[in-house]
């Protein structure tokens, strides 16, 4: 099967995953699948679909998937030193929308 990704917007780049990208996954979790690395380029919403050519030559197209790209997470202070067994809490606001969890760092 020849699987090809098609990002419909310039908000993301996509490439096949290398062994370094998936080295933390156990073989049982990977199974017989293809993995890709998606990187957000511009903040916004991107759409992505895949085409697969099967052995008969027929092309199968997936349903487009929406991917939301957020700005990089930034924490203040940038560095913090803690003594052993000490804790530091990051204030956050948790929002739910369409079964997606968003965490806004305050």
N, C-alpha and C. Protein backbone atom coordinates (compact mmCIF):
# COMPACT_ATOMS: atom_id res chain seq x y z
N UNK A 1 0.85 -1.18 0.00
CA UNK A 1 0.00 0.00 0.00
C UNK A 1 0.90 1.24 0.00
N UNK A 2 0.55 2.17 -0.83
CA UNK A 2 1.30 3.41 -0.95
C UNK A 2 0.50 4.53 -0.27
N UNK A 3 0.91 4.91 0.93
CA UNK A 3 0.18 5.90 1.72
C UNK A 3 0.86 7.26 1.62
N UNK A 4 0.09 8.29 1.25
CA UNK A 4 0.66 9.63 1.10
C UNK A 4 -0.17 10.65 1.87
N UNK A 5 0.50 11.47 2.70
CA UNK A 5 -0.22 12.53 3.42
C UNK A 5 -0.41 13.76 2.52
N UNK A 6 -1.49 14.46 2.75
CA UNK A 6 -1.79 15.68 1.98
C UNK A 6 -2.27 16.77 2.94
N UNK A 7 -1.37 17.63 3.44
CA UNK A 7 -1.83 18.76 4.24
C UNK A 7 -2.51 19.76 3.32
N UNK A 8 -3.70 20.21 3.70
CA UNK A 8 -4.45 21.13 2.85
C UNK A 8 -4.13 22.59 3.15
N UNK A 9 -3.35 22.85 4.18
CA UNK A 9 -2.98 24.21 4.55
C UNK A 9 -1.49 24.24 4.88
N UNK A 10 -0.86 25.43 4.81
CA UNK A 10 0.58 25.51 5.09
C UNK A 10 0.92 25.60 6.58
N UNK A 11 -0.05 25.33 7.45
CA UNK A 11 0.18 25.46 8.89
C UNK A 11 1.04 24.34 9.46
N UNK A 12 1.18 23.23 8.73
CA UNK A 12 1.92 22.08 9.25
C UNK A 12 2.86 21.52 8.19
N UNK A 13 3.88 20.80 8.68
CA UNK A 13 4.70 19.96 7.81
C UNK A 13 4.55 18.54 8.32
N UNK A 14 4.69 17.59 7.44
CA UNK A 14 4.53 16.19 7.82
C UNK A 14 5.59 15.37 7.10
N UNK A 15 6.16 14.41 7.84
CA UNK A 15 7.18 13.52 7.28
C UNK A 15 7.03 12.16 7.93
N UNK A 16 7.49 11.10 7.24
CA UNK A 16 7.45 9.77 7.86
C UNK A 16 8.34 9.74 9.12
N UNK A 17 7.88 9.05 10.13
CA UNK A 17 8.65 8.93 11.37
C UNK A 17 9.86 8.03 11.15
N UNK A 18 10.96 8.39 11.79
CA UNK A 18 12.17 7.56 11.74
C UNK A 18 12.20 6.68 12.98
N UNK A 19 13.17 5.78 13.03
CA UNK A 19 13.30 4.91 14.20
C UNK A 19 13.61 5.73 15.46
N UNK A 20 14.30 6.86 15.29
CA UNK A 20 14.58 7.73 16.45
C UNK A 20 13.31 8.37 16.99
N UNK A 21 12.35 8.68 16.11
CA UNK A 21 11.09 9.30 16.52
C UNK A 21 10.23 8.36 17.35
N UNK A 22 10.31 7.07 17.06
CA UNK A 22 9.42 6.11 17.72
C UNK A 22 10.16 5.15 18.64
N UNK A 23 11.40 5.48 19.00
CA UNK A 23 12.20 4.55 19.82
C UNK A 23 11.60 4.33 21.21
N UNK A 24 10.77 5.28 21.68
CA UNK A 24 10.17 5.13 23.01
C UNK A 24 8.93 4.25 22.99
N UNK A 25 8.44 3.86 21.82
CA UNK A 25 7.25 3.02 21.72
C UNK A 25 7.63 1.55 21.70
N UNK A 26 6.82 0.74 22.34
CA UNK A 26 7.07 -0.70 22.31
C UNK A 26 6.56 -1.25 20.98
N UNK A 27 7.17 -2.31 20.47
CA UNK A 27 6.74 -2.89 19.19
C UNK A 27 5.27 -3.29 19.20
N UNK A 28 4.74 -3.70 20.35
CA UNK A 28 3.33 -4.10 20.41
C UNK A 28 2.41 -2.91 20.17
N UNK A 29 2.84 -1.70 20.53
CA UNK A 29 2.02 -0.51 20.31
C UNK A 29 2.11 -0.04 18.87
N UNK A 30 3.20 -0.35 18.20
CA UNK A 30 3.38 0.11 16.83
C UNK A 30 2.60 -0.76 15.85
N UNK A 31 2.65 -2.06 16.02
CA UNK A 31 1.93 -2.95 15.12
C UNK A 31 2.35 -2.76 13.68
N UNK A 32 1.45 -3.07 12.77
CA UNK A 32 1.71 -2.90 11.34
C UNK A 32 1.08 -1.59 10.90
N UNK A 33 1.75 -0.51 11.17
CA UNK A 33 1.19 0.79 10.83
C UNK A 33 2.30 1.72 10.34
N UNK A 34 1.89 2.81 9.74
CA UNK A 34 2.85 3.82 9.31
C UNK A 34 2.69 5.00 10.27
N UNK A 35 3.80 5.57 10.69
CA UNK A 35 3.76 6.71 11.61
C UNK A 35 4.39 7.91 10.95
N UNK A 36 3.83 9.07 11.27
CA UNK A 36 4.32 10.32 10.71
C UNK A 36 4.58 11.31 11.83
N UNK A 37 5.47 12.25 11.58
CA UNK A 37 5.75 13.34 12.51
C UNK A 37 5.13 14.59 11.91
N UNK A 38 4.27 15.24 12.69
CA UNK A 38 3.61 16.46 12.24
C UNK A 38 4.15 17.61 13.06
N UNK A 39 4.58 18.67 12.38
CA UNK A 39 5.12 19.84 13.07
C UNK A 39 4.30 21.06 12.70
N UNK A 40 3.86 21.81 13.72
CA UNK A 40 3.12 23.04 13.48
C UNK A 40 4.06 24.15 13.06
N UNK A 41 3.71 24.86 12.02
CA UNK A 41 4.53 25.96 11.50
C UNK A 41 3.91 27.30 11.85
N UNK A 42 2.60 27.42 11.66
CA UNK A 42 1.87 28.66 11.89
C UNK A 42 0.71 28.36 12.83
N UNK A 43 0.47 29.23 13.79
CA UNK A 43 -0.66 29.05 14.72
C UNK A 43 -1.96 29.14 13.92
N UNK A 44 -2.84 28.19 14.15
CA UNK A 44 -4.13 28.18 13.46
C UNK A 44 -4.64 26.76 13.31
N UNK A 45 -5.53 26.57 12.36
CA UNK A 45 -6.14 25.27 12.10
C UNK A 45 -5.66 24.73 10.77
N UNK A 46 -5.25 23.49 10.75
CA UNK A 46 -4.79 22.83 9.52
C UNK A 46 -5.67 21.62 9.26
N UNK A 47 -5.78 21.26 8.00
CA UNK A 47 -6.50 20.06 7.61
C UNK A 47 -5.54 19.11 6.93
N UNK A 48 -5.74 17.83 7.20
CA UNK A 48 -4.85 16.80 6.68
C UNK A 48 -5.68 15.60 6.26
N UNK A 49 -5.37 15.05 5.08
CA UNK A 49 -5.98 13.79 4.67
C UNK A 49 -4.91 12.92 4.03
N UNK A 50 -5.20 11.64 3.89
CA UNK A 50 -4.27 10.68 3.32
C UNK A 50 -4.90 10.01 2.11
N UNK A 51 -4.05 9.68 1.15
CA UNK A 51 -4.44 8.84 0.01
C UNK A 51 -3.65 7.55 0.10
N UNK A 52 -4.31 6.45 -0.22
CA UNK A 52 -3.63 5.16 -0.27
C UNK A 52 -3.97 4.49 -1.59
N UNK A 53 -2.97 3.98 -2.26
CA UNK A 53 -3.17 3.22 -3.49
C UNK A 53 -3.04 1.75 -3.16
N UNK A 54 -4.11 1.01 -3.37
CA UNK A 54 -4.10 -0.42 -3.06
C UNK A 54 -3.57 -1.19 -4.27
N UNK A 55 -3.34 -2.49 -4.10
CA UNK A 55 -2.70 -3.30 -5.13
C UNK A 55 -3.48 -3.31 -6.45
N UNK A 56 -4.80 -3.13 -6.39
CA UNK A 56 -5.60 -3.11 -7.62
C UNK A 56 -5.47 -1.80 -8.38
N UNK A 57 -4.80 -0.81 -7.77
CA UNK A 57 -4.63 0.50 -8.41
C UNK A 57 -5.68 1.51 -7.97
N UNK A 58 -6.64 1.06 -7.21
CA UNK A 58 -7.68 1.95 -6.72
C UNK A 58 -7.12 2.89 -5.66
N UNK A 59 -7.55 4.14 -5.66
CA UNK A 59 -7.08 5.13 -4.67
C UNK A 59 -8.17 5.33 -3.63
N UNK A 60 -7.77 5.19 -2.38
CA UNK A 60 -8.69 5.40 -1.25
C UNK A 60 -8.26 6.67 -0.55
N UNK A 61 -9.22 7.55 -0.28
CA UNK A 61 -8.94 8.83 0.37
C UNK A 61 -9.60 8.86 1.74
N UNK A 62 -8.86 9.29 2.75
CA UNK A 62 -9.41 9.37 4.11
C UNK A 62 -10.27 10.62 4.25
N UNK A 63 -11.01 10.65 5.31
CA UNK A 63 -11.77 11.85 5.67
C UNK A 63 -10.77 12.88 6.19
N UNK A 64 -10.90 14.15 5.79
CA UNK A 64 -9.97 15.16 6.29
C UNK A 64 -10.05 15.29 7.81
N UNK A 65 -8.91 15.45 8.45
CA UNK A 65 -8.83 15.62 9.89
C UNK A 65 -8.35 17.03 10.20
N UNK A 66 -8.99 17.65 11.16
CA UNK A 66 -8.60 19.00 11.57
C UNK A 66 -7.54 18.92 12.66
N UNK A 67 -6.47 19.68 12.49
CA UNK A 67 -5.38 19.72 13.47
C UNK A 67 -5.23 21.16 13.91
N UNK A 68 -5.25 21.39 15.21
CA UNK A 68 -5.08 22.74 15.73
C UNK A 68 -3.63 22.95 16.15
N UNK A 69 -3.06 24.05 15.68
CA UNK A 69 -1.67 24.39 15.99
C UNK A 69 -1.67 25.54 16.97
N UNK A 70 -1.03 25.35 18.11
CA UNK A 70 -0.97 26.36 19.15
C UNK A 70 0.44 26.94 19.23
N UNK A 71 0.55 28.10 19.83
CA UNK A 71 1.88 28.68 20.03
C UNK A 71 2.63 27.82 21.05
N UNK A 72 3.96 27.85 21.01
CA UNK A 72 4.74 27.02 21.93
C UNK A 72 4.44 27.36 23.39
N UNK A 73 4.47 26.34 24.22
CA UNK A 73 4.26 26.51 25.64
C UNK A 73 5.43 27.27 26.23
N UNK A 74 5.13 28.31 26.99
CA UNK A 74 6.21 29.03 27.67
C UNK A 74 5.85 29.14 29.15
N UNK A 75 6.81 28.85 29.97
CA UNK A 75 6.61 28.88 31.42
C UNK A 75 7.47 29.97 32.03
N UNK A 76 6.92 30.62 33.04
CA UNK A 76 7.68 31.62 33.78
C UNK A 76 7.66 31.20 35.23
N UNK A 77 8.74 31.11 35.87
CA UNK A 77 10.11 31.43 35.45
C UNK A 77 10.65 30.36 34.51
N UNK A 78 11.64 30.72 33.73
CA UNK A 78 12.25 29.78 32.79
C UNK A 78 12.96 28.65 33.52
N UNK A 79 13.61 28.97 34.63
CA UNK A 79 14.31 27.97 35.43
C UNK A 79 13.87 28.12 36.88
N UNK A 80 13.81 27.00 37.57
CA UNK A 80 13.49 27.04 39.00
C UNK A 80 14.29 25.93 39.68
N UNK A 81 14.85 26.25 40.79
CA UNK A 81 15.64 25.29 41.56
C UNK A 81 14.83 24.91 42.79
N UNK A 82 14.68 23.62 43.01
CA UNK A 82 13.92 23.12 44.15
C UNK A 82 14.81 22.23 45.01
N UNK A 83 14.61 22.31 46.29
CA UNK A 83 15.29 21.38 47.19
C UNK A 83 14.58 20.04 47.09
N UNK A 84 15.23 18.95 47.45
CA UNK A 84 14.58 17.64 47.37
C UNK A 84 13.25 17.61 48.11
N UNK A 85 12.25 17.00 47.50
CA UNK A 85 10.89 16.82 47.99
C UNK A 85 10.06 18.10 47.96
N UNK A 86 10.59 19.18 47.43
CA UNK A 86 9.81 20.41 47.28
C UNK A 86 8.96 20.33 46.01
N UNK A 87 7.92 21.13 45.94
CA UNK A 87 7.05 21.16 44.76
C UNK A 87 6.87 22.59 44.28
N UNK A 88 6.52 22.72 43.02
CA UNK A 88 6.21 24.01 42.42
C UNK A 88 4.99 23.81 41.54
N UNK A 89 3.93 24.56 41.78
CA UNK A 89 2.70 24.41 41.01
C UNK A 89 2.65 25.48 39.93
N UNK A 90 2.27 25.05 38.73
CA UNK A 90 2.09 25.96 37.61
C UNK A 90 0.60 26.29 37.54
N UNK A 91 0.25 27.58 37.70
CA UNK A 91 -1.18 27.94 37.59
C UNK A 91 -1.68 27.67 36.18
N UNK A 92 -2.84 27.04 36.05
CA UNK A 92 -3.37 26.71 34.73
C UNK A 92 -4.88 26.77 34.75
N UNK A 93 -5.44 27.06 33.60
CA UNK A 93 -6.87 27.06 33.40
C UNK A 93 -7.16 25.94 32.42
N UNK A 94 -8.04 25.01 32.79
CA UNK A 94 -8.33 23.87 31.93
C UNK A 94 -9.69 24.09 31.28
N UNK A 95 -9.72 24.01 29.95
CA UNK A 95 -10.93 24.22 29.17
C UNK A 95 -11.26 22.95 28.40
N UNK A 96 -12.55 22.65 28.25
CA UNK A 96 -12.98 21.51 27.46
C UNK A 96 -13.79 22.01 26.28
N UNK A 97 -13.53 21.51 25.11
CA UNK A 97 -14.27 21.90 23.92
C UNK A 97 -14.27 20.74 22.94
N UNK A 98 -15.44 20.24 22.59
CA UNK A 98 -15.57 19.15 21.62
C UNK A 98 -14.68 17.95 21.95
N UNK A 99 -14.69 17.54 23.20
CA UNK A 99 -13.93 16.37 23.67
C UNK A 99 -12.42 16.58 23.60
N UNK A 100 -11.97 17.82 23.48
CA UNK A 100 -10.55 18.12 23.43
C UNK A 100 -10.19 18.88 24.70
N UNK A 101 -9.11 18.54 25.30
CA UNK A 101 -8.66 19.20 26.52
C UNK A 101 -7.64 20.26 26.16
N UNK A 102 -7.90 21.49 26.59
CA UNK A 102 -6.96 22.58 26.38
C UNK A 102 -6.46 23.03 27.74
N UNK A 103 -5.19 23.29 27.87
CA UNK A 103 -4.64 23.80 29.12
C UNK A 103 -4.02 25.14 28.83
N UNK A 104 -4.54 26.17 29.45
CA UNK A 104 -4.00 27.51 29.28
C UNK A 104 -3.16 27.85 30.49
N UNK A 105 -1.87 28.06 30.28
CA UNK A 105 -0.98 28.42 31.37
C UNK A 105 -1.16 29.89 31.66
N UNK A 106 -1.36 30.21 32.93
CA UNK A 106 -1.61 31.60 33.30
C UNK A 106 -0.36 32.25 33.86
